[in-house]
Amino acid sequence: FLQSVIVGVTGLPAAMVRPMWQQNPPPVPSIDTNWCGFAIISQRPEQGAYHEQLNAGGSNLLRHEQLDLLCAVYGPDCLVNAGILRDGLELIAQNREQLFAEGMGIDGFSDITHAPELVNDRFFDRADITMTVNREIRRTYNILHFVGAYGAIYAEDAEQQPLTEQINVSA
């Protein structure tokens, strides 16, 4: 999903926007090709998740969290494309609509860091930018809750006499 957002905003070809750290990574594009690698590098839950017990059993959980999405933009136009990504999501509302439809929103961007990368004795031009994305998580757990019990409690009082009491507990 995030790949399609980056493609739509930057205009890079879909094959040139790829997840970083793949188990079987595709070949690295040539030094003069503009492309982007992206990865979620951290997830922070916001405090105060909402929990709702359902009458039929189970429960709902609603939580918000922040994702830091690192985008390493490569190629001769890496600084320009990193700026297009930032400005396109920060300033143009229609570019954020796809995120909103998925329960997400942009919280901000880091500075763009120019960090050329040495590969086989050649520097591949690279610019890094991290965007913080807020998202809403909804989960349903099918955990049955306690609704009632009937039984007897046996205990000893201070005089060492057996104590028997009938109880009835219901929700």
N, C-alpha and C. Protein backbone atom coordinates (compact mmCIF):
# COMPACT_ATOMS: atom_id res chain seq x y z
N PHE A 1 0.82 -1.20 0.00
CA PHE A 1 0.00 0.00 0.00
C PHE A 1 0.87 1.27 0.00
N LEU A 2 1.86 1.31 0.89
CA LEU A 2 2.72 2.50 0.96
C LEU A 2 3.52 2.68 -0.33
N GLN A 3 3.85 1.58 -0.99
CA GLN A 3 4.56 1.66 -2.26
C GLN A 3 3.73 2.43 -3.29
N SER A 4 2.43 2.14 -3.34
CA SER A 4 1.58 2.84 -4.32
C SER A 4 1.45 4.32 -4.00
N VAL A 5 1.48 4.68 -2.73
CA VAL A 5 1.43 6.10 -2.35
C VAL A 5 2.71 6.81 -2.84
N ILE A 6 3.86 6.19 -2.60
CA ILE A 6 5.14 6.80 -3.01
C ILE A 6 5.20 6.92 -4.53
N VAL A 7 4.77 5.88 -5.24
CA VAL A 7 4.76 5.91 -6.71
C VAL A 7 3.86 7.04 -7.20
N GLY A 8 2.66 7.15 -6.63
CA GLY A 8 1.71 8.16 -7.08
C GLY A 8 2.19 9.58 -6.86
N VAL A 9 2.88 9.82 -5.76
CA VAL A 9 3.33 11.18 -5.44
C VAL A 9 4.60 11.55 -6.20
N THR A 10 5.57 10.63 -6.27
CA THR A 10 6.85 10.96 -6.90
C THR A 10 6.84 10.83 -8.41
N GLY A 11 5.96 9.98 -8.95
CA GLY A 11 5.96 9.73 -10.38
C GLY A 11 7.01 8.72 -10.82
N LEU A 12 7.72 8.10 -9.86
CA LEU A 12 8.69 7.07 -10.20
C LEU A 12 7.95 5.83 -10.70
N PRO A 13 8.54 5.05 -11.60
CA PRO A 13 7.90 3.81 -12.05
C PRO A 13 7.70 2.86 -10.87
N ALA A 14 6.63 2.09 -10.88
CA ALA A 14 6.32 1.18 -9.77
C ALA A 14 7.45 0.20 -9.49
N ALA A 15 8.12 -0.27 -10.53
CA ALA A 15 9.22 -1.22 -10.35
C ALA A 15 10.44 -0.57 -9.70
N MET A 16 10.47 0.76 -9.67
CA MET A 16 11.61 1.48 -9.09
C MET A 16 11.32 2.00 -7.68
N VAL A 17 10.20 1.59 -7.10
CA VAL A 17 9.89 1.89 -5.69
C VAL A 17 9.70 0.54 -5.03
N ARG A 18 10.66 0.17 -4.18
CA ARG A 18 10.68 -1.20 -3.65
C ARG A 18 10.99 -1.24 -2.17
N PRO A 19 10.50 -2.27 -1.49
CA PRO A 19 10.82 -2.43 -0.07
C PRO A 19 12.32 -2.68 0.11
N MET A 20 12.86 -2.11 1.17
CA MET A 20 14.27 -2.36 1.51
C MET A 20 14.37 -3.71 2.22
N TRP A 21 15.56 -4.24 2.28
CA TRP A 21 15.90 -5.41 3.08
C TRP A 21 15.05 -6.63 2.72
N GLN A 22 14.86 -6.88 1.44
CA GLN A 22 14.12 -8.05 1.00
C GLN A 22 14.98 -9.30 1.16
N GLN A 23 14.34 -10.42 1.40
CA GLN A 23 15.06 -11.68 1.55
C GLN A 23 15.83 -12.03 0.27
N ASN A 24 15.20 -11.81 -0.87
CA ASN A 24 15.84 -12.02 -2.18
C ASN A 24 15.74 -10.71 -2.96
N PRO A 25 16.65 -9.77 -2.68
CA PRO A 25 16.52 -8.44 -3.30
C PRO A 25 16.76 -8.48 -4.81
N PRO A 26 16.04 -7.63 -5.53
CA PRO A 26 16.28 -7.53 -6.98
C PRO A 26 17.62 -6.83 -7.22
N PRO A 27 18.13 -6.89 -8.44
CA PRO A 27 19.39 -6.21 -8.75
C PRO A 27 19.28 -4.70 -8.50
N VAL A 28 20.38 -4.12 -8.04
CA VAL A 28 20.41 -2.68 -7.80
C VAL A 28 20.40 -1.97 -9.16
N PRO A 29 19.51 -0.98 -9.33
CA PRO A 29 19.48 -0.25 -10.61
C PRO A 29 20.81 0.47 -10.87
N SER A 30 21.03 0.87 -12.10
CA SER A 30 22.28 1.54 -12.48
C SER A 30 22.41 2.88 -11.76
N ILE A 31 23.60 3.40 -11.75
CA ILE A 31 23.93 4.62 -11.01
C ILE A 31 23.15 5.84 -11.52
N ASP A 32 22.72 5.81 -12.77
CA ASP A 32 22.01 6.97 -13.34
C ASP A 32 20.48 6.78 -13.36
N THR A 33 19.97 5.80 -12.59
CA THR A 33 18.53 5.53 -12.52
C THR A 33 17.96 6.11 -11.23
N ASN A 34 16.84 6.82 -11.33
CA ASN A 34 16.14 7.32 -10.15
C ASN A 34 15.24 6.22 -9.61
N TRP A 35 15.38 5.93 -8.30
CA TRP A 35 14.57 4.89 -7.67
C TRP A 35 14.50 5.15 -6.18
N CYS A 36 13.67 4.36 -5.48
CA CYS A 36 13.46 4.57 -4.04
C CYS A 36 13.30 3.23 -3.34
N GLY A 37 13.99 3.10 -2.21
CA GLY A 37 13.78 1.97 -1.31
C GLY A 37 13.11 2.49 -0.05
N PHE A 38 12.16 1.74 0.51
CA PHE A 38 11.45 2.22 1.70
C PHE A 38 11.29 1.10 2.71
N ALA A 39 11.20 1.49 3.98
CA ALA A 39 11.03 0.50 5.05
C ALA A 39 10.44 1.18 6.28
N ILE A 40 9.59 0.47 7.00
CA ILE A 40 9.12 0.94 8.30
C ILE A 40 10.24 0.64 9.29
N ILE A 41 10.79 1.68 9.91
CA ILE A 41 11.94 1.49 10.79
C ILE A 41 11.56 1.56 12.27
N SER A 42 10.36 2.06 12.59
CA SER A 42 9.90 2.01 13.98
C SER A 42 8.38 2.16 14.04
N GLN A 43 7.81 1.60 15.11
CA GLN A 43 6.37 1.69 15.39
C GLN A 43 6.21 2.09 16.84
N ARG A 44 5.47 3.18 17.09
CA ARG A 44 5.23 3.66 18.45
C ARG A 44 3.74 3.69 18.74
N PRO A 45 3.28 2.90 19.71
CA PRO A 45 1.86 2.97 20.06
C PRO A 45 1.59 4.22 20.89
N GLU A 46 0.44 4.84 20.63
CA GLU A 46 0.02 5.95 21.49
C GLU A 46 -0.61 5.38 22.74
N GLN A 47 -0.50 6.08 23.83
CA GLN A 47 -1.06 5.62 25.10
C GLN A 47 -2.58 5.67 25.05
N GLY A 48 -3.19 4.80 25.84
CA GLY A 48 -4.64 4.86 25.99
C GLY A 48 -5.42 4.15 24.92
N ALA A 49 -5.10 2.90 24.65
CA ALA A 49 -5.90 2.13 23.69
C ALA A 49 -7.32 1.98 24.23
N TYR A 50 -8.29 1.94 23.34
CA TYR A 50 -9.69 1.78 23.73
C TYR A 50 -10.05 0.31 23.65
N HIS A 51 -10.64 -0.21 24.71
CA HIS A 51 -11.04 -1.62 24.77
C HIS A 51 -12.54 -1.66 25.03
N GLU A 52 -13.27 -2.46 24.24
CA GLU A 52 -14.72 -2.58 24.38
C GLU A 52 -15.08 -4.05 24.50
N GLN A 53 -15.73 -4.42 25.62
CA GLN A 53 -16.20 -5.79 25.81
C GLN A 53 -17.50 -5.97 25.04
N LEU A 54 -17.62 -7.01 24.23
CA LEU A 54 -18.82 -7.26 23.44
C LEU A 54 -19.76 -8.18 24.21
N ASN A 55 -21.08 -7.95 24.10
CA ASN A 55 -22.06 -8.77 24.80
C ASN A 55 -22.04 -10.22 24.36
N ALA A 56 -21.79 -10.46 23.09
CA ALA A 56 -21.81 -11.82 22.56
C ALA A 56 -20.51 -12.57 22.84
N GLY A 57 -19.61 -11.96 23.57
CA GLY A 57 -18.31 -12.56 23.81
C GLY A 57 -17.27 -11.92 22.92
N GLY A 58 -16.06 -11.89 23.39
CA GLY A 58 -14.99 -11.25 22.65
C GLY A 58 -14.88 -9.79 23.01
N SER A 59 -13.94 -9.13 22.37
CA SER A 59 -13.75 -7.71 22.65
C SER A 59 -13.10 -7.03 21.44
N ASN A 60 -13.31 -5.73 21.36
CA ASN A 60 -12.70 -4.90 20.33
C ASN A 60 -11.60 -4.07 20.95
N LEU A 61 -10.54 -3.85 20.17
CA LEU A 61 -9.44 -2.99 20.59
C LEU A 61 -9.24 -1.94 19.51
N LEU A 62 -9.13 -0.69 19.92
CA LEU A 62 -8.84 0.41 19.01
C LEU A 62 -7.60 1.11 19.52
N ARG A 63 -6.60 1.21 18.68
CA ARG A 63 -5.33 1.82 19.09
C ARG A 63 -4.82 2.67 17.94
N HIS A 64 -4.12 3.74 18.27
CA HIS A 64 -3.42 4.55 17.28
C HIS A 64 -1.92 4.32 17.46
N GLU A 65 -1.19 4.31 16.35
CA GLU A 65 0.25 4.19 16.44
C GLU A 65 0.90 5.03 15.36
N GLN A 66 2.16 5.35 15.59
CA GLN A 66 2.95 6.10 14.62
C GLN A 66 3.98 5.18 14.00
N LEU A 67 4.10 5.25 12.69
CA LEU A 67 5.11 4.50 11.95
C LEU A 67 6.12 5.48 11.39
N ASP A 68 7.40 5.19 11.53
CA ASP A 68 8.44 5.97 10.86
C ASP A 68 8.83 5.21 9.61
N LEU A 69 8.60 5.81 8.47
CA LEU A 69 8.86 5.20 7.17
C LEU A 69 10.09 5.87 6.56
N LEU A 70 11.19 5.13 6.48
CA LEU A 70 12.41 5.64 5.86
C LEU A 70 12.31 5.46 4.36
N CYS A 71 12.56 6.53 3.63
CA CYS A 71 12.62 6.47 2.17
C CYS A 71 14.02 6.87 1.75
N ALA A 72 14.76 5.92 1.17
CA ALA A 72 16.09 6.18 0.64
C ALA A 72 15.91 6.36 -0.87
N VAL A 73 16.09 7.60 -1.32
CA VAL A 73 15.83 7.94 -2.72
C VAL A 73 17.18 8.02 -3.43
N TYR A 74 17.33 7.25 -4.51
CA TYR A 74 18.59 7.15 -5.24
C TYR A 74 18.49 7.80 -6.61
N GLY A 75 19.64 8.10 -7.18
CA GLY A 75 19.72 8.57 -8.55
C GLY A 75 20.16 10.02 -8.65
N PRO A 76 20.36 10.48 -9.88
CA PRO A 76 20.83 11.85 -10.08
C PRO A 76 19.84 12.91 -9.58
N ASP A 77 18.56 12.56 -9.48
CA ASP A 77 17.54 13.50 -9.00
C ASP A 77 17.06 13.15 -7.59
N CYS A 78 17.90 12.51 -6.79
CA CYS A 78 17.46 12.02 -5.48
C CYS A 78 16.97 13.14 -4.57
N LEU A 79 17.67 14.27 -4.53
CA LEU A 79 17.23 15.37 -3.67
C LEU A 79 15.91 15.95 -4.15
N VAL A 80 15.76 16.09 -5.44
CA VAL A 80 14.51 16.61 -6.01
C VAL A 80 13.35 15.66 -5.71
N ASN A 81 13.55 14.36 -5.93
CA ASN A 81 12.48 13.39 -5.70
C ASN A 81 12.12 13.27 -4.22
N ALA A 82 13.08 13.37 -3.32
CA ALA A 82 12.77 13.37 -1.88
C ALA A 82 11.94 14.60 -1.53
N GLY A 83 12.27 15.74 -2.12
CA GLY A 83 11.49 16.96 -1.89
C GLY A 83 10.08 16.86 -2.47
N ILE A 84 9.95 16.23 -3.64
CA ILE A 84 8.63 16.03 -4.25
C ILE A 84 7.77 15.15 -3.35
N LEU A 85 8.36 14.09 -2.78
CA LEU A 85 7.63 13.21 -1.88
C LEU A 85 7.13 13.99 -0.66
N ARG A 86 8.02 14.75 -0.04
CA ARG A 86 7.64 15.53 1.14
C ARG A 86 6.56 16.55 0.80
N ASP A 87 6.81 17.38 -0.19
CA ASP A 87 5.88 18.45 -0.53
C ASP A 87 4.56 17.91 -1.07
N GLY A 88 4.63 16.84 -1.86
CA GLY A 88 3.42 16.27 -2.43
C GLY A 88 2.47 15.72 -1.38
N LEU A 89 3.02 15.16 -0.29
CA LEU A 89 2.16 14.63 0.77
C LEU A 89 1.79 15.70 1.79
N GLU A 90 2.69 16.63 2.01
CA GLU A 90 2.44 17.65 3.03
C GLU A 90 1.51 18.76 2.53
N LEU A 91 1.63 19.12 1.26
CA LEU A 91 0.94 20.31 0.77
C LEU A 91 -0.27 20.03 -0.13
N ILE A 92 -0.37 18.84 -0.69
CA ILE A 92 -1.45 18.57 -1.64
C ILE A 92 -2.42 17.56 -1.03
N ALA A 93 -3.62 18.04 -0.70
CA ALA A 93 -4.60 17.24 0.04
C ALA A 93 -5.01 15.98 -0.69
N GLN A 94 -5.18 16.03 -2.00
CA GLN A 94 -5.65 14.85 -2.73
C GLN A 94 -4.63 13.71 -2.65
N ASN A 95 -3.37 14.02 -2.44
CA ASN A 95 -2.36 12.96 -2.30
C ASN A 95 -2.49 12.24 -0.96
N ARG A 96 -3.07 12.90 0.03
CA ARG A 96 -3.26 12.27 1.34
C ARG A 96 -4.57 11.49 1.42
N GLU A 97 -5.47 11.67 0.48
CA GLU A 97 -6.78 11.01 0.53
C GLU A 97 -6.68 9.49 0.56
N GLN A 98 -5.74 8.93 -0.18
CA GLN A 98 -5.56 7.47 -0.19
C GLN A 98 -5.15 6.99 1.21
N LEU A 99 -4.32 7.77 1.89
CA LEU A 99 -3.94 7.43 3.27
C LEU A 99 -5.15 7.51 4.19
N PHE A 100 -5.92 8.59 4.07
CA PHE A 100 -7.11 8.76 4.93
C PHE A 100 -8.08 7.61 4.76
N ALA A 101 -8.26 7.15 3.53
CA ALA A 101 -9.20 6.05 3.26
C ALA A 101 -8.77 4.77 3.97
N GLU A 102 -7.50 4.64 4.26
CA GLU A 102 -6.97 3.45 4.95
C GLU A 102 -6.75 3.69 6.44
N GLY A 103 -7.30 4.80 6.98
CA GLY A 103 -7.16 5.09 8.41
C GLY A 103 -5.78 5.59 8.77
N MET A 104 -5.13 6.28 7.84
CA MET A 104 -3.77 6.79 8.07
C MET A 104 -3.72 8.29 7.80
N GLY A 105 -2.68 8.90 8.30
CA GLY A 105 -2.44 10.31 8.05
C GLY A 105 -0.97 10.63 8.23
N ILE A 106 -0.52 11.73 7.66
CA ILE A 106 0.88 12.16 7.77
C ILE A 106 1.04 13.04 9.00
N ASP A 107 2.04 12.72 9.82
CA ASP A 107 2.31 13.51 11.01
C ASP A 107 3.51 14.44 10.82
N GLY A 108 4.35 14.16 9.85
CA GLY A 108 5.49 15.04 9.60
C GLY A 108 6.62 14.32 8.89
N PHE A 109 7.67 15.09 8.61
CA PHE A 109 8.82 14.59 7.87
C PHE A 109 10.10 15.01 8.57
N SER A 110 11.13 14.20 8.41
CA SER A 110 12.46 14.59 8.88
C SER A 110 13.08 15.53 7.86
N ASP A 111 14.25 16.03 8.18
CA ASP A 111 15.05 16.74 7.19
C ASP A 111 15.46 15.75 6.10
N ILE A 112 15.73 16.26 4.93
CA ILE A 112 16.29 15.42 3.86
C ILE A 112 17.79 15.39 4.07
N THR A 113 18.34 14.18 4.18
CA THR A 113 19.78 14.01 4.41
C THR A 113 20.43 13.49 3.13
N HIS A 114 21.39 14.24 2.61
CA HIS A 114 22.12 13.80 1.43
C HIS A 114 23.21 12.84 1.89
N ALA A 115 23.15 11.58 1.46
CA ALA A 115 24.07 10.55 1.95
C ALA A 115 24.49 9.62 0.81
N PRO A 116 25.36 10.09 -0.09
CA PRO A 116 25.81 9.21 -1.17
C PRO A 116 26.38 7.90 -0.62
N GLU A 117 26.14 6.82 -1.35
CA GLU A 117 26.51 5.48 -0.89
C GLU A 117 27.57 4.89 -1.82
N LEU A 118 28.68 4.43 -1.22
CA LEU A 118 29.77 3.84 -1.98
C LEU A 118 29.46 2.38 -2.30
N VAL A 119 29.37 2.07 -3.62
CA VAL A 119 29.10 0.71 -4.08
C VAL A 119 30.09 0.42 -5.21
N ASN A 120 30.91 -0.62 -5.02
CA ASN A 120 31.91 -1.01 -6.04
C ASN A 120 32.76 0.18 -6.50
N ASP A 121 33.27 0.92 -5.55
CA ASP A 121 34.16 2.07 -5.81
C ASP A 121 33.50 3.21 -6.58
N ARG A 122 32.16 3.26 -6.54
CA ARG A 122 31.42 4.38 -7.15
C ARG A 122 30.40 4.88 -6.16
N PHE A 123 30.20 6.20 -6.13
CA PHE A 123 29.21 6.78 -5.23
C PHE A 123 27.86 6.88 -5.93
N PHE A 124 26.88 6.15 -5.38
CA PHE A 124 25.49 6.25 -5.83
C PHE A 124 24.86 7.40 -5.05
N ASP A 125 24.33 8.38 -5.77
CA ASP A 125 23.73 9.52 -5.08
C ASP A 125 22.46 9.06 -4.35
N ARG A 126 22.33 9.46 -3.08
CA ARG A 126 21.19 9.03 -2.25
C ARG A 126 20.77 10.16 -1.34
N ALA A 127 19.46 10.29 -1.14
CA ALA A 127 18.89 11.23 -0.17
C ALA A 127 17.91 10.46 0.70
N ASP A 128 18.03 10.60 2.01
CA ASP A 128 17.15 9.92 2.96
C ASP A 128 16.16 10.90 3.56
N ILE A 129 14.92 10.46 3.66
CA ILE A 129 13.88 11.23 4.34
C ILE A 129 13.00 10.23 5.09
N THR A 130 12.61 10.61 6.29
CA THR A 130 11.73 9.76 7.09
C THR A 130 10.40 10.48 7.26
N MET A 131 9.32 9.78 6.93
CA MET A 131 7.99 10.36 7.14
C MET A 131 7.32 9.60 8.29
N THR A 132 6.64 10.35 9.14
CA THR A 132 5.91 9.76 10.25
C THR A 132 4.45 9.68 9.85
N VAL A 133 3.93 8.45 9.91
CA VAL A 133 2.55 8.17 9.50
C VAL A 133 1.78 7.72 10.74
N ASN A 134 0.62 8.31 10.97
CA ASN A 134 -0.28 7.84 12.03
C ASN A 134 -1.25 6.86 11.41
N ARG A 135 -1.56 5.81 12.18
CA ARG A 135 -2.57 4.88 11.68
C ARG A 135 -3.42 4.38 12.83
N GLU A 136 -4.63 3.97 12.47
CA GLU A 136 -5.58 3.44 13.43
C GLU A 136 -5.63 1.93 13.25
N ILE A 137 -5.55 1.21 14.36
CA ILE A 137 -5.61 -0.25 14.32
C ILE A 137 -6.87 -0.68 15.04
N ARG A 138 -7.66 -1.54 14.41
CA ARG A 138 -8.85 -2.13 15.03
C ARG A 138 -8.68 -3.64 15.00
N ARG A 139 -8.82 -4.25 16.18
CA ARG A 139 -8.71 -5.70 16.28
C ARG A 139 -9.87 -6.23 17.09
N THR A 140 -10.32 -7.44 16.75
CA THR A 140 -11.35 -8.11 17.52
C THR A 140 -10.75 -9.40 18.06
N TYR A 141 -10.90 -9.59 19.36
CA TYR A 141 -10.41 -10.80 20.02
C TYR A 141 -11.62 -11.62 20.47
N ASN A 142 -11.64 -12.88 20.15
CA ASN A 142 -12.76 -13.75 20.52
C ASN A 142 -12.50 -14.41 21.86
N ILE A 143 -12.35 -13.58 22.87
CA ILE A 143 -12.11 -14.07 24.23
C ILE A 143 -13.43 -13.97 24.98
N LEU A 144 -13.93 -15.09 25.46
CA LEU A 144 -15.19 -15.08 26.21
C LEU A 144 -14.97 -14.43 27.57
N HIS A 145 -15.97 -13.71 28.04
CA HIS A 145 -15.84 -13.05 29.33
C HIS A 145 -16.69 -13.78 30.38
N PHE A 146 -16.41 -13.49 31.62
CA PHE A 146 -17.07 -14.10 32.76
C PHE A 146 -18.49 -13.54 32.88
N VAL A 147 -19.51 -14.40 32.85
CA VAL A 147 -20.88 -13.92 32.94
C VAL A 147 -21.60 -14.37 34.20
N GLY A 148 -21.13 -15.38 34.88
CA GLY A 148 -21.81 -15.80 36.10
C GLY A 148 -21.23 -17.08 36.67
N ALA A 149 -21.58 -17.35 37.93
CA ALA A 149 -21.11 -18.57 38.60
C ALA A 149 -22.04 -18.89 39.75
N TYR A 150 -22.10 -20.15 40.08
CA TYR A 150 -22.87 -20.59 41.24
C TYR A 150 -22.01 -21.62 41.95
N GLY A 151 -21.93 -21.51 43.27
CA GLY A 151 -21.10 -22.47 43.98
C GLY A 151 -21.12 -22.23 45.47
N ALA A 152 -20.26 -22.90 46.16
CA ALA A 152 -20.15 -22.79 47.61
C ALA A 152 -18.73 -22.42 47.98
N ILE A 153 -18.60 -21.59 49.03
CA ILE A 153 -17.29 -21.22 49.55
C ILE A 153 -17.15 -21.87 50.92
N TYR A 154 -16.08 -22.57 51.11
CA TYR A 154 -15.80 -23.20 52.40
C TYR A 154 -14.59 -22.51 53.01
N ALA A 155 -14.74 -21.99 54.21
CA ALA A 155 -13.64 -21.31 54.88
C ALA A 155 -13.77 -21.52 56.37
N GLU A 156 -12.73 -21.19 57.09
CA GLU A 156 -12.76 -21.30 58.54
C GLU A 156 -12.80 -19.91 59.13
N ASP A 157 -13.64 -19.72 60.16
CA ASP A 157 -13.69 -18.42 60.80
C ASP A 157 -12.64 -18.36 61.91
N ALA A 158 -12.65 -17.30 62.68
CA ALA A 158 -11.64 -17.10 63.72
C ALA A 158 -11.68 -18.18 64.79
N GLU A 159 -12.80 -18.84 64.98
CA GLU A 159 -12.93 -19.88 66.01
C GLU A 159 -12.70 -21.27 65.43
N GLN A 160 -12.12 -21.33 64.23
CA GLN A 160 -11.82 -22.60 63.57
C GLN A 160 -13.06 -23.42 63.25
N GLN A 161 -14.20 -22.77 63.04
CA GLN A 161 -15.44 -23.45 62.69
C GLN A 161 -15.58 -23.42 61.16
N PRO A 162 -15.95 -24.52 60.56
CA PRO A 162 -16.18 -24.50 59.12
C PRO A 162 -17.33 -23.54 58.78
N LEU A 163 -17.15 -22.77 57.70
CA LEU A 163 -18.14 -21.78 57.26
C LEU A 163 -18.57 -22.17 55.84
N THR A 164 -19.85 -22.33 55.66
CA THR A 164 -20.38 -22.65 54.33
C THR A 164 -21.33 -21.55 53.92
N GLU A 165 -21.15 -21.02 52.71
CA GLU A 165 -22.01 -19.92 52.21
C GLU A 165 -22.32 -20.20 50.76
N GLN A 166 -23.58 -20.09 50.40
CA GLN A 166 -23.98 -20.24 49.00
C GLN A 166 -23.92 -18.87 48.33
N ILE A 167 -23.36 -18.80 47.14
CA ILE A 167 -23.28 -17.53 46.41
C ILE A 167 -23.85 -17.70 45.02
N ASN A 168 -24.32 -16.60 44.46
CA ASN A 168 -24.78 -16.57 43.08
C ASN A 168 -24.27 -15.26 42.48
N VAL A 169 -23.41 -15.34 41.49
CA VAL A 169 -22.82 -14.16 40.87
C VAL A 169 -23.28 -14.16 39.42
N SER A 170 -23.80 -13.02 38.97
CA SER A 170 -24.15 -12.91 37.56
C SER A 170 -23.88 -11.50 37.10
N ALA A 171 -23.59 -11.35 35.80
CA ALA A 171 -23.25 -10.05 35.24
C ALA A 171 -24.51 -9.26 34.95
